[in-house]
Coordinates of C-alpha atoms and ligand atoms in Angstrom, one line a residue:
M169 CA 46.6 23.8 13.8
I170 CA 50.1 24.0 11.5
N171 CA 50.7 20.6 9.9
F172 CA 54.7 20.6 10.6
K173 CA 55.2 17.3 8.5
K174 CA 53.1 19.1 5.7
E175 CA 55.3 22.5 5.4
I176 CA 58.2 20.0 5.8
A177 CA 57.4 18.1 2.6
K178 CA 55.9 21.0 0.5
A179 CA 59.3 23.1 1.3
I180 CA 61.5 19.6 0.1
A181 CA 59.0 19.1 -2.7
D182 CA 59.8 22.7 -4.0
V183 CA 63.6 21.9 -3.6
T184 CA 63.8 18.4 -5.2
K185 CA 60.9 19.0 -7.5
L186 CA 58.8 15.3 -6.4
E187 CA 55.7 14.5 -5.4
E188 CA 54.8 16.2 -2.0
D189 CA 52.5 13.2 -0.5
E190 CA 55.2 10.9 -1.2
L191 CA 57.9 13.0 0.7
E192 CA 55.2 13.4 3.5
N193 CA 54.9 10.0 3.9
Y194 CA 58.7 9.7 4.1
I195 CA 59.2 12.0 7.2
E196 CA 60.1 9.6 10.4
I197 CA 59.6 11.1 13.8
P198 CA 63.3 10.1 15.8
P199 CA 63.2 7.6 19.0
N200 CA 65.1 10.8 20.6
S201 CA 64.0 14.2 20.1
D202 CA 67.8 15.2 20.7
L203 CA 68.1 14.1 17.2
G204 CA 65.2 16.5 15.7
D205 CA 61.7 16.3 16.1
Y206 CA 61.6 14.9 13.0
A207 CA 63.6 13.1 10.4
F208 CA 63.9 12.8 6.5
P209 CA 65.4 10.0 5.7
C210 CA 67.3 11.0 1.7
F211 CA 68.3 7.7 1.1
K212 CA 64.7 6.8 0.1
L213 CA 65.2 9.6 -3.0
A214 CA 68.6 8.4 -3.9
K215 CA 67.5 6.2 -6.7
E216 CA 65.1 9.4 -8.4
L217 CA 67.5 12.0 -7.8
K218 CA 70.6 9.5 -8.9
K219 CA 72.9 11.1 -6.2
A220 CA 74.4 9.8 -3.0
P221 CA 71.9 10.4 -0.1
P222 CA 74.5 12.9 2.2
M223 CA 74.6 14.9 -1.0
I224 CA 71.0 14.8 -1.2
A225 CA 70.5 16.1 2.1
N226 CA 72.9 18.7 1.7
D227 CA 71.0 20.1 -0.9
I228 CA 68.3 20.0 0.7
K229 CA 69.3 22.0 3.6
E230 CA 71.3 24.5 1.6
N231 CA 68.2 25.1 -0.9
I232 CA 65.4 24.9 1.4
K233 CA 62.7 27.6 2.0
I234 CA 61.0 27.1 5.0
D235 CA 59.5 29.6 7.4
E236 CA 61.7 30.5 10.1
S237 CA 58.9 31.0 12.7
I238 CA 58.0 27.7 12.0
I239 CA 61.2 25.7 12.0
D240 CA 64.4 26.3 14.0
R241 CA 67.0 24.6 12.5
I242 CA 67.8 21.6 10.2
D243 CA 70.9 19.1 10.6
V244 CA 72.5 17.3 8.0
V245 CA 73.7 13.5 9.7
G246 CA 74.7 11.0 7.0
G247 CA 71.7 10.9 4.8
Y248 CA 69.2 12.6 7.2
L249 CA 67.7 15.6 7.7
N250 CA 67.1 16.4 11.2
I251 CA 64.3 18.9 11.7
F252 CA 64.0 20.7 14.4
I253 CA 60.8 22.5 15.1
N254 CA 60.4 26.0 16.9
K255 CA 58.7 25.2 20.0
E256 CA 56.8 28.3 20.4
A257 CA 55.2 27.9 17.0
L258 CA 54.0 24.1 18.4
T259 CA 52.9 25.8 21.8
K260 CA 50.5 28.2 20.3
T261 CA 49.1 26.0 17.7
V262 CA 48.2 23.5 19.9
L263 CA 47.1 25.3 22.7
E264 CA 45.0 27.8 20.6
E265 CA 43.5 24.8 18.8
I266 CA 42.4 23.1 22.0
A267 CA 40.8 26.4 23.4
N268 CA 38.9 26.6 20.2
K269 CA 37.7 23.1 20.3
K270 CA 37.5 22.2 23.5
D271 CA 36.2 18.3 23.6
K272 CA 36.1 18.1 20.2
Y273 CA 39.9 18.6 20.0
G274 CA 41.3 15.9 17.8
S275 CA 37.8 15.2 15.8
S276 CA 37.9 15.5 12.2
N277 CA 35.4 15.0 9.5
L278 CA 37.6 12.1 7.9
G279 CA 34.9 10.1 7.3
N280 CA 32.6 12.4 5.8
G281 CA 29.1 11.1 7.4
K282 CA 29.5 7.7 5.3
N283 CA 28.5 4.6 7.3
V284 CA 30.8 2.3 9.0
V285 CA 28.6 -1.0 10.0
I286 CA 30.2 -2.4 13.8
D287 CA 28.8 -6.1 14.0
Y288 CA 29.9 -6.6 18.1
S289 CA 29.1 -8.0 21.5
A290 CA 26.6 -10.8 20.2
P291 CA 26.3 -12.9 22.9
N292 CA 24.1 -15.8 22.9
I293 CA 21.2 -15.6 24.5
A294 CA 19.9 -18.4 27.1
K295 CA 23.7 -19.0 27.1
P296 CA 25.6 -17.1 30.1
F297 CA 27.0 -14.0 28.7
H298 CA 30.5 -14.6 29.5
I299 CA 34.2 -12.6 29.8
G300 CA 34.5 -14.3 26.6
H301 CA 32.0 -11.4 25.1
L302 CA 33.4 -8.8 27.1
R303 CA 36.1 -8.4 24.6
S304 CA 33.8 -7.5 21.8
T305 CA 31.7 -5.4 23.7
V306 CA 34.6 -3.5 24.7
I307 CA 36.7 -3.5 21.4
G308 CA 33.4 -2.9 18.9
G309 CA 32.4 0.4 21.4
A310 CA 35.7 1.9 21.2
L311 CA 35.8 1.5 17.8
Y312 CA 31.8 3.1 17.5
K313 CA 33.2 5.9 19.4
I314 CA 36.6 6.0 17.4
Y315 CA 34.9 6.1 13.9
N316 CA 32.4 8.8 15.2
F317 CA 34.6 11.1 16.3
L318 CA 36.4 10.9 12.8
G319 CA 33.4 12.1 11.3
Y320 CA 32.0 8.6 10.0
N321 CA 28.7 7.4 10.5
S322 CA 29.1 4.6 13.4
V323 CA 26.2 1.8 13.4
G324 CA 26.3 -0.8 16.2
I325 CA 24.7 -3.9 15.3
N326 CA 24.2 -6.4 18.2
Y327 CA 23.6 -9.5 16.2
L328 CA 22.1 -11.5 18.8
G329 CA 22.8 -15.5 18.8
D330 CA 18.7 -15.4 19.7
W331 CA 18.5 -18.8 17.3
G332 CA 19.7 -22.5 17.9
L333 CA 20.0 -25.5 19.8
Q334 CA 20.3 -23.7 22.9
F335 CA 17.0 -22.5 23.2
G336 CA 16.3 -26.4 22.7
K337 CA 18.1 -27.4 25.5
V338 CA 16.5 -24.7 28.0
M339 CA 13.1 -25.7 27.1
A340 CA 13.7 -29.3 27.7
G341 CA 15.5 -28.4 31.1
I342 CA 12.6 -26.1 32.2
S343 CA 10.1 -29.0 31.0
L344 CA 12.4 -31.6 33.5
W345 CA 13.2 -29.2 36.8
K346 CA 11.5 -26.4 36.6
S347 CA 10.3 -26.5 40.1
E348 CA 13.9 -27.1 41.4
Y349 CA 14.9 -23.3 40.9
D350 CA 13.9 -20.2 41.8
F351 CA 12.2 -19.0 39.0
K352 CA 9.9 -16.2 41.2
N353 CA 12.5 -14.5 42.1
D354 CA 15.8 -15.0 39.6
E355 CA 14.6 -15.9 36.5
M356 CA 17.7 -15.3 34.5
G357 CA 19.9 -17.1 36.9
S358 CA 17.5 -20.2 37.1
I359 CA 17.3 -20.3 33.2
L360 CA 21.4 -20.3 33.0
K361 CA 21.7 -23.0 35.7
I362 CA 19.6 -25.2 33.7
Y363 CA 21.2 -24.5 30.6
I364 CA 24.7 -25.5 32.6
R365 CA 23.2 -28.4 34.3
F366 CA 21.7 -29.3 30.8
N367 CA 25.2 -29.5 29.2
Q368 CA 26.3 -31.6 31.7
E369 CA 23.7 -34.0 32.4
E370 CA 23.4 -34.5 28.5
K371 CA 26.8 -35.9 28.3
E372 CA 26.1 -39.2 29.9
K373 CA 22.2 -39.0 28.8
P374 CA 21.9 -38.5 25.2
E375 CA 17.9 -38.8 25.2
L376 CA 18.3 -35.6 26.7
T377 CA 19.6 -34.2 23.5
D378 CA 16.8 -35.7 21.6
L379 CA 14.8 -33.9 23.8
A380 CA 16.3 -30.6 23.2
R381 CA 16.3 -31.4 19.4
E382 CA 12.6 -32.0 19.6
Y383 CA 11.6 -28.7 21.6
F384 CA 13.6 -26.9 19.1
K385 CA 11.9 -28.5 16.1
K386 CA 8.9 -27.1 17.7
L387 CA 10.3 -24.1 17.8
E388 CA 11.2 -23.9 14.3
D389 CA 7.6 -25.2 13.0
G390 CA 6.2 -22.2 14.8
D391 CA 4.7 -23.8 17.7
K392 CA 2.7 -21.2 19.5
E393 CA 3.4 -22.2 23.3
T394 CA 7.2 -22.7 22.3
Y395 CA 7.3 -19.7 20.2
K396 CA 5.9 -17.8 23.2
L397 CA 8.5 -19.1 25.6
W398 CA 11.1 -18.4 23.1
E399 CA 9.9 -14.5 23.4
H400 CA 10.0 -14.3 26.9
I401 CA 13.7 -15.7 27.1
R402 CA 14.6 -13.4 24.8
K403 CA 13.1 -10.6 26.5
I404 CA 14.3 -11.0 29.7
S405 CA 17.9 -12.1 28.4
L406 CA 18.1 -8.8 27.3
E407 CA 16.7 -6.9 29.7
N408 CA 19.9 -8.7 32.0
Y409 CA 22.5 -7.6 29.2
E410 CA 21.0 -4.0 29.3
K411 CA 22.4 -3.6 32.7
T412 CA 25.5 -4.9 31.5
Y413 CA 25.6 -2.5 28.9
K414 CA 24.8 0.2 30.5
L415 CA 27.6 -0.1 33.0
L416 CA 29.6 -0.3 29.8
N417 CA 28.2 2.5 27.9
S418 CA 27.6 0.6 24.9
K419 CA 25.2 1.9 22.3
F420 CA 23.6 -0.4 19.5
D421 CA 21.8 0.9 16.8
S422 CA 20.0 -2.8 15.8
Y423 CA 19.7 -5.7 18.2
N424 CA 18.6 -7.8 14.8
G425 CA 20.2 -11.1 15.5
E426 CA 20.2 -14.6 14.1
A427 CA 16.4 -14.8 14.8
Y428 CA 15.4 -12.2 12.3
Y429 CA 17.3 -13.5 9.6
N430 CA 14.7 -16.6 9.5
D431 CA 12.6 -15.9 7.0
K432 CA 14.9 -13.7 4.8
M433 CA 17.4 -16.9 4.0
M434 CA 15.6 -18.2 1.1
P435 CA 16.0 -15.3 -1.5
I436 CA 20.1 -16.0 -0.5
V437 CA 19.4 -19.5 -1.0
D438 CA 18.0 -18.7 -4.3
E439 CA 20.0 -15.9 -5.6
L440 CA 23.1 -18.7 -4.8
K441 CA 21.5 -20.9 -6.8
E442 CA 20.6 -18.6 -9.8
K443 CA 24.4 -17.7 -10.2
G444 CA 25.1 -21.0 -10.5
L445 CA 27.2 -20.9 -7.1
L446 CA 25.6 -23.9 -5.1
K447 CA 26.3 -27.7 -5.4
E448 CA 25.6 -30.6 -3.7
S449 CA 28.3 -32.2 -1.6
Q450 CA 27.2 -35.4 0.3
G451 CA 23.5 -34.2 0.6
A452 CA 24.4 -30.6 1.2
Q453 CA 24.4 -27.4 -0.6
V454 CA 27.6 -25.9 -0.7
V455 CA 29.6 -23.2 -2.2
D456 CA 32.7 -24.6 -3.6
L457 CA 36.1 -22.5 -2.4
E458 CA 38.3 -25.0 -3.4
E459 CA 40.1 -22.5 -5.8
Y460 CA 40.7 -20.2 -3.1
N461 CA 42.3 -23.0 -0.6
M462 CA 38.9 -23.1 1.7
P463 CA 36.8 -25.7 2.5
P464 CA 33.2 -25.4 1.0
C465 CA 31.2 -22.7 2.7
I466 CA 27.9 -24.9 3.8
I467 CA 25.0 -23.3 2.9
I468 CA 22.1 -25.8 3.5
T469 CA 22.7 -28.8 5.6
S470 CA 22.3 -32.6 4.5
A471 CA 19.5 -32.2 7.3
G472 CA 17.5 -29.5 5.0
T473 CA 18.3 -26.7 7.4
T474 CA 20.2 -23.5 6.8
I475 CA 23.1 -22.5 9.2
Y476 CA 25.3 -19.5 10.6
A477 CA 26.9 -18.4 7.2
T478 CA 23.5 -18.9 5.3
R479 CA 21.9 -16.3 8.1
D480 CA 25.5 -14.0 7.7
L481 CA 25.2 -13.9 3.7
A482 CA 21.7 -12.8 4.4
S483 CA 22.4 -10.2 7.0
L484 CA 25.5 -9.0 5.3
K485 CA 23.5 -8.5 1.8
E486 CA 20.7 -6.4 4.2
R487 CA 23.7 -4.1 5.5
M488 CA 25.0 -3.6 2.2
N489 CA 21.4 -2.4 0.9
K490 CA 20.6 -0.5 3.8
Y491 CA 23.5 1.0 5.0
N492 CA 25.6 1.2 1.7
F493 CA 28.5 1.1 4.4
D494 CA 32.1 1.9 3.7
K495 CA 33.1 -0.3 6.1
A496 CA 31.5 -3.3 7.4
I497 CA 33.4 -4.3 10.7
Y498 CA 32.9 -8.1 12.9
V499 CA 34.5 -7.8 15.9
V500 CA 34.4 -11.6 16.8
G501 CA 36.8 -13.8 18.4
G502 CA 40.0 -15.5 16.6
E503 CA 38.2 -18.4 16.1
Q504 CA 35.7 -17.4 13.6
A505 CA 38.6 -16.4 11.1
L506 CA 37.8 -18.7 8.4
H507 CA 34.2 -18.4 8.6
F508 CA 34.5 -14.6 7.7
K509 CA 36.8 -15.6 5.0
Q510 CA 34.2 -17.9 3.8
V511 CA 31.4 -15.7 3.8
F512 CA 33.7 -12.2 2.3
K513 CA 34.5 -14.7 -0.6
V514 CA 31.1 -16.0 -1.1
F515 CA 29.9 -12.8 -1.0
E516 CA 32.4 -11.5 -3.5
L517 CA 31.2 -14.6 -5.8
M518 CA 28.0 -13.4 -5.7
G519 CA 29.0 -10.2 -7.9
Y520 CA 29.2 -7.8 -4.7
G521 CA 33.1 -7.6 -4.5
E522 CA 33.0 -4.2 -4.0
Y523 CA 31.5 -4.8 -0.9
A524 CA 33.2 -8.0 0.2
K525 CA 36.2 -5.3 -0.1
R526 CA 34.9 -3.3 2.6
C527 CA 34.6 -6.0 5.0
T528 CA 36.9 -6.7 7.9
H529 CA 36.5 -9.3 10.6
V530 CA 38.5 -7.8 13.9
P531 CA 39.8 -10.9 15.8
F532 CA 40.9 -10.8 19.4
G533 CA 42.8 -13.3 21.8
L534 CA 41.1 -15.2 24.9
V535 CA 40.6 -14.0 28.3
V536 CA 43.6 -15.6 30.4
D537 CA 44.4 -15.6 33.9
K538 CA 47.9 -14.6 35.5
N539 CA 49.2 -18.3 34.7
G540 CA 47.9 -18.1 30.8
E541 CA 44.8 -20.5 32.0
K542 CA 41.5 -19.5 30.1
I543 CA 39.0 -18.0 31.8
G544 CA 35.3 -19.1 30.3
S545 CA 32.0 -21.1 31.1
R546 CA 34.0 -24.4 30.1
K547 CA 33.9 -26.2 33.1
G548 CA 30.6 -24.7 34.6
N549 CA 32.2 -22.4 36.6
S550 CA 31.1 -19.7 34.2
V551 CA 32.0 -15.9 35.1
F552 CA 29.4 -13.3 34.1
L553 CA 30.4 -10.3 33.0
E554 CA 27.9 -8.2 35.3
D555 CA 29.3 -10.1 38.3
I556 CA 32.9 -9.4 37.1
L557 CA 32.0 -5.3 36.6
N558 CA 30.2 -5.6 39.9
E559 CA 33.3 -7.0 41.8
A560 CA 35.3 -4.2 40.5
I561 CA 33.0 -1.7 41.7
D562 CA 33.2 -3.4 45.2
K563 CA 37.4 -3.6 45.2
V564 CA 37.4 -0.1 44.1
K565 CA 35.0 1.1 46.8
N566 CA 37.4 -0.9 49.5
I567 CA 40.0 1.1 48.1
I568 CA 38.5 4.4 48.3
N569 CA 37.3 3.6 52.1
E570 CA 40.8 2.6 53.3
K571 CA 42.3 5.6 51.5
N572 CA 39.8 8.6 51.1
P573 CA 36.9 7.8 53.4
E574 CA 35.7 11.1 53.0
L575 CA 35.5 11.5 49.6
E576 CA 32.0 12.8 47.8
D577 CA 29.7 10.4 45.6
K578 CA 31.8 7.7 46.2
D579 CA 29.8 5.1 44.2
E580 CA 29.7 7.2 41.5
V581 CA 33.7 7.1 41.6
A582 CA 34.0 3.7 42.2
R583 CA 31.6 2.6 39.5
K584 CA 33.6 4.8 37.1
V585 CA 37.1 3.8 38.3
G586 CA 35.9 0.0 38.6
V587 CA 34.2 -0.2 35.1
G588 CA 37.4 1.9 33.6
A589 CA 39.8 -0.6 34.9
I590 CA 38.4 -3.3 33.3
I591 CA 37.7 -1.7 29.9
F592 CA 41.2 -0.4 29.7
N593 CA 42.6 -3.7 30.5
D594 CA 41.0 -5.2 27.5
L595 CA 42.1 -2.3 25.0
A596 CA 45.9 -1.7 27.0
N597 CA 47.4 -4.4 24.4
S598 CA 47.1 -5.4 20.7
R599 CA 43.7 -7.2 20.3
I600 CA 45.1 -10.3 18.6
K601 CA 47.0 -10.9 22.3
D602 CA 45.3 -13.0 25.1
E603 CA 44.1 -10.6 27.7
I604 CA 45.3 -11.2 31.2
F605 CA 42.7 -10.8 33.6
D606 CA 44.5 -10.3 36.9
W607 CA 42.8 -7.9 39.9
D608 CA 45.9 -6.6 41.2
M609 CA 47.2 -5.8 38.0
L610 CA 44.1 -3.8 36.4
L611 CA 43.3 -1.9 39.5
N612 CA 47.2 -0.7 40.4
F613 CA 47.0 3.0 40.1
Q614 CA 50.2 3.8 39.7
G615 CA 50.7 0.9 36.5
E616 CA 49.5 1.0 33.1
T617 CA 46.2 1.4 33.8
G618 CA 42.3 2.9 33.5
P619 CA 42.9 3.9 37.1
Y620 CA 46.0 5.6 36.8
I621 CA 45.0 7.6 33.6
Q622 CA 41.9 8.4 35.6
Y623 CA 44.6 9.5 38.4
I624 CA 46.6 11.8 36.3
Y625 CA 43.1 13.6 35.3
V626 CA 41.6 14.3 38.5
R627 CA 45.1 15.8 39.1
T628 CA 44.9 18.1 36.5
K629 CA 41.3 19.0 37.9
S630 CA 42.9 19.4 41.3
L631 CA 45.5 21.8 40.3
L632 CA 43.0 24.1 38.5
D633 CA 40.7 23.8 41.3
K634 CA 43.7 24.7 43.7
A635 CA 44.7 27.6 41.5
G636 CA 41.2 29.1 41.0
Y637 CA 41.9 29.0 37.4
T638 CA 40.0 29.5 34.3
P639 CA 41.3 28.7 31.1
K640 CA 41.8 32.2 29.1
I641 CA 44.3 31.3 26.2
E642 CA 44.6 35.4 25.5
D643 CA 46.4 35.1 28.9
V644 CA 49.0 32.6 28.0
D645 CA 52.6 33.5 27.0
F646 CA 53.5 30.5 24.9
S647 CA 57.0 31.2 25.2
K648 CA 56.9 30.6 28.8
L649 CA 56.5 26.3 28.4
T650 CA 60.2 25.6 27.3
E651 CA 61.0 22.8 29.9
R652 CA 61.9 19.6 28.0
E653 CA 58.6 17.8 29.6
A654 CA 56.3 20.2 29.0
I655 CA 57.6 20.0 25.4
S656 CA 57.2 16.3 24.9
T657 CA 53.5 16.6 26.6
L658 CA 52.7 19.1 24.0
K659 CA 53.9 17.1 21.4
L660 CA 52.1 14.4 22.5
I661 CA 49.1 16.5 22.4
Y662 CA 49.7 17.3 18.9
M663 CA 49.8 14.0 17.7
F664 CA 46.4 13.3 19.2
N665 CA 43.9 13.4 16.2
E666 CA 46.7 11.1 13.8
V667 CA 46.5 8.5 16.7
V668 CA 43.0 8.1 16.8
Q669 CA 42.9 8.2 12.9
N670 CA 45.7 5.2 13.2
A671 CA 43.7 3.5 16.0
A672 CA 40.8 3.5 13.5
E673 CA 42.8 2.6 10.0
K674 CA 43.8 -0.6 12.1
N675 CA 40.7 -1.2 14.1
E676 CA 42.9 -1.4 17.2
P677 CA 41.8 0.6 20.1
S678 CA 44.8 -0.1 22.0
I679 CA 46.9 2.5 20.2
L680 CA 44.9 5.4 21.5
A681 CA 44.9 3.1 25.1
R682 CA 48.7 3.0 25.0
Y683 CA 48.9 6.6 23.9
L684 CA 46.8 8.2 27.0
I685 CA 49.6 6.3 29.1
D686 CA 52.4 7.9 27.5
L687 CA 50.4 11.3 27.4
S688 CA 49.7 10.7 31.7
Q689 CA 53.3 9.9 32.3
S690 CA 54.6 12.7 30.3
F691 CA 52.8 14.8 32.4
S692 CA 53.4 13.6 35.3
S693 CA 57.2 13.8 34.8
F694 CA 56.3 17.4 34.2
Y695 CA 54.7 17.9 37.4
N696 CA 57.2 16.2 39.2
E697 CA 60.1 18.0 38.2
H698 CA 58.3 21.4 37.8
K699 CA 55.9 23.1 40.1
I700 CA 52.7 24.2 38.4
I701 CA 51.7 26.6 40.8
V702 CA 54.6 28.9 41.1
Q703 CA 55.3 32.8 42.5
K704 CA 55.4 34.0 38.6
K705 CA 51.8 34.7 37.2
D706 CA 52.8 34.3 33.4
I707 CA 54.6 30.8 34.3
Q708 CA 51.9 29.6 36.2
D709 CA 49.2 30.5 33.8
A710 CA 51.2 29.0 30.6
R711 CA 51.8 25.9 33.0
L712 CA 47.7 26.1 34.0
F713 CA 46.8 25.9 30.7
L714 CA 49.2 23.0 29.9
T715 CA 47.3 21.2 32.4
Y716 CA 44.1 22.0 31.0
A717 CA 45.1 20.9 27.5
V718 CA 46.1 17.4 29.0
G719 CA 43.3 16.5 30.9
T720 CA 40.9 17.6 28.1
V721 CA 42.6 15.2 25.6
L722 CA 42.9 12.6 28.5
K723 CA 39.2 12.8 29.0
T724 CA 38.5 12.8 25.3
G725 CA 40.7 9.8 24.9
A726 CA 39.5 7.9 27.8
E727 CA 35.7 8.5 26.5
L728 CA 36.6 6.9 23.2
L729 CA 37.6 3.9 24.7
G730 CA 34.4 3.6 26.7
M731 CA 35.6 4.9 30.3
E732 CA 34.1 8.0 32.3
M733 CA 36.6 10.4 33.9
P734 CA 35.9 11.1 37.5
E735 CA 36.4 14.8 39.0
R736 CA 37.6 13.6 42.0
M737 CA 39.1 10.3 43.6
Ligands
LIG857 N1 27.3 -15.0 18.9 C1 28.1 -15.4 17.8 C2 29.2 -16.1 19.0 O1 29.1 -15.7 19.9 C3 28.6 -14.2 17.2 C4 28.3 -13.3 16.0 C5 29.3 -12.6 15.5 N2 28.7 -11.8 14.4 C6 28.1 -12.6 13.2 N3 27.8 -11.8 12.2 N4 28.6 -13.5 13.1 O2 29.7 -16.6 18.4

């Protein structure tokens, strides 16, 4: 594809003798395309060139040599150069690239096969997989696909919370109340109910907590029976999560969680000791981080046990050795910000600064209802992710039965739209904001939602079907797409790779989600203003190819977010 920004920067560099890359960075996209497709603010050069910006602008305009088949015209407005690209060149370069790359359109080899380790989902076994974990699963899943699309090698790690006192609680609960629950038919449900009940009852009966500690101690000491029970609970929990992961299209390359590091922490503790980083504080072994304005990072508690941070250091070191990562990303709620800051700092102090620099905590906000009230498992009114997904699917099924009862593959469509709605709602706004979970909003087919994008995609499909069109780039007359809405749509398609790259740079899938809304709306205004199926074949062919291009990008983009596209709805 023609790189318009590069061409402009090169031409300006020839005139000004300044550095091309720097100039390229200055190029802006004006808020209103009547002002130009690109703008170059000359005041950025005033210091270096020792001239007033309007003079610089005039000079550049007078002397610039730029291919006329690419650039139509340059206007000087104050200190700005407003640049109008040749629309036919835009159309040609975009549509040819689509014809060439198809569903690979927008991908690149930016990452050169380098490893990006993404730690995401990470539910705590034996505790309910609640809606809070949805966010990590969905955001991490999108990043996983986005990095792969950009030529990185994503490594998805589900760092399961599969060790800890919660097992003691569940085991103690089972020993007390097993007969009261239906283990035979619903083992997972029974375990979760017991966990929730245990937490409630232990508030009044502290002896329960002691019992849980006893069980967990037995587990830690390697008691055979207890260990077997732990293995069993872990196994059925995982089987349960798999159902949710399957619905969400989540992929993991490793399920090594906290338990996996149980026998791998001593080397880290020894290394910290050797490097003189450990010191005693109130009976605990800590790394002092006062110099960095952080509380000490506890490595061994006063009870002599290792803790969350110890395990994260062991796993980080293993990830460094095993994957030699270019980036290590932790998609974990904002409340763990300090924990990760401490872990990364300690890792740096251990002498792994190069790798510590490549670590990023990617935090996100809570899930709240439309009144701003937190949705979660606190009050015992747990919301399970699988139930939510199934509810979404059911709701969509009802809508289909009402509006389009004859639709083929109803179940399939309902699944894609229901799950897509949940995924998109999670990714639609910048991740650090609280996610508002409201059924009417997220299922609104006219709103800025997953179903809306799917609906527009299906429109592109049905237009192509109706015309019996098979895309053939040789038949496209690029001069036939001149309408304002067509050009805006083409410009958006042109930007796709940049958008995906930007989403990766900021670890912010919402950038891609917003883009897909923009593209859908832009195409929608195109076909509302202009018929696509028309008398004149050359116009129709050009419009249909654009339709095909929009559908291709919508599908690729939505799949990067983890959604699936229905072909009908
Ligand atoms: N299981 C933890 C939780 O739910 C998240 C683990 C995140 N990953 C990590 N490497 N610490 O709070």
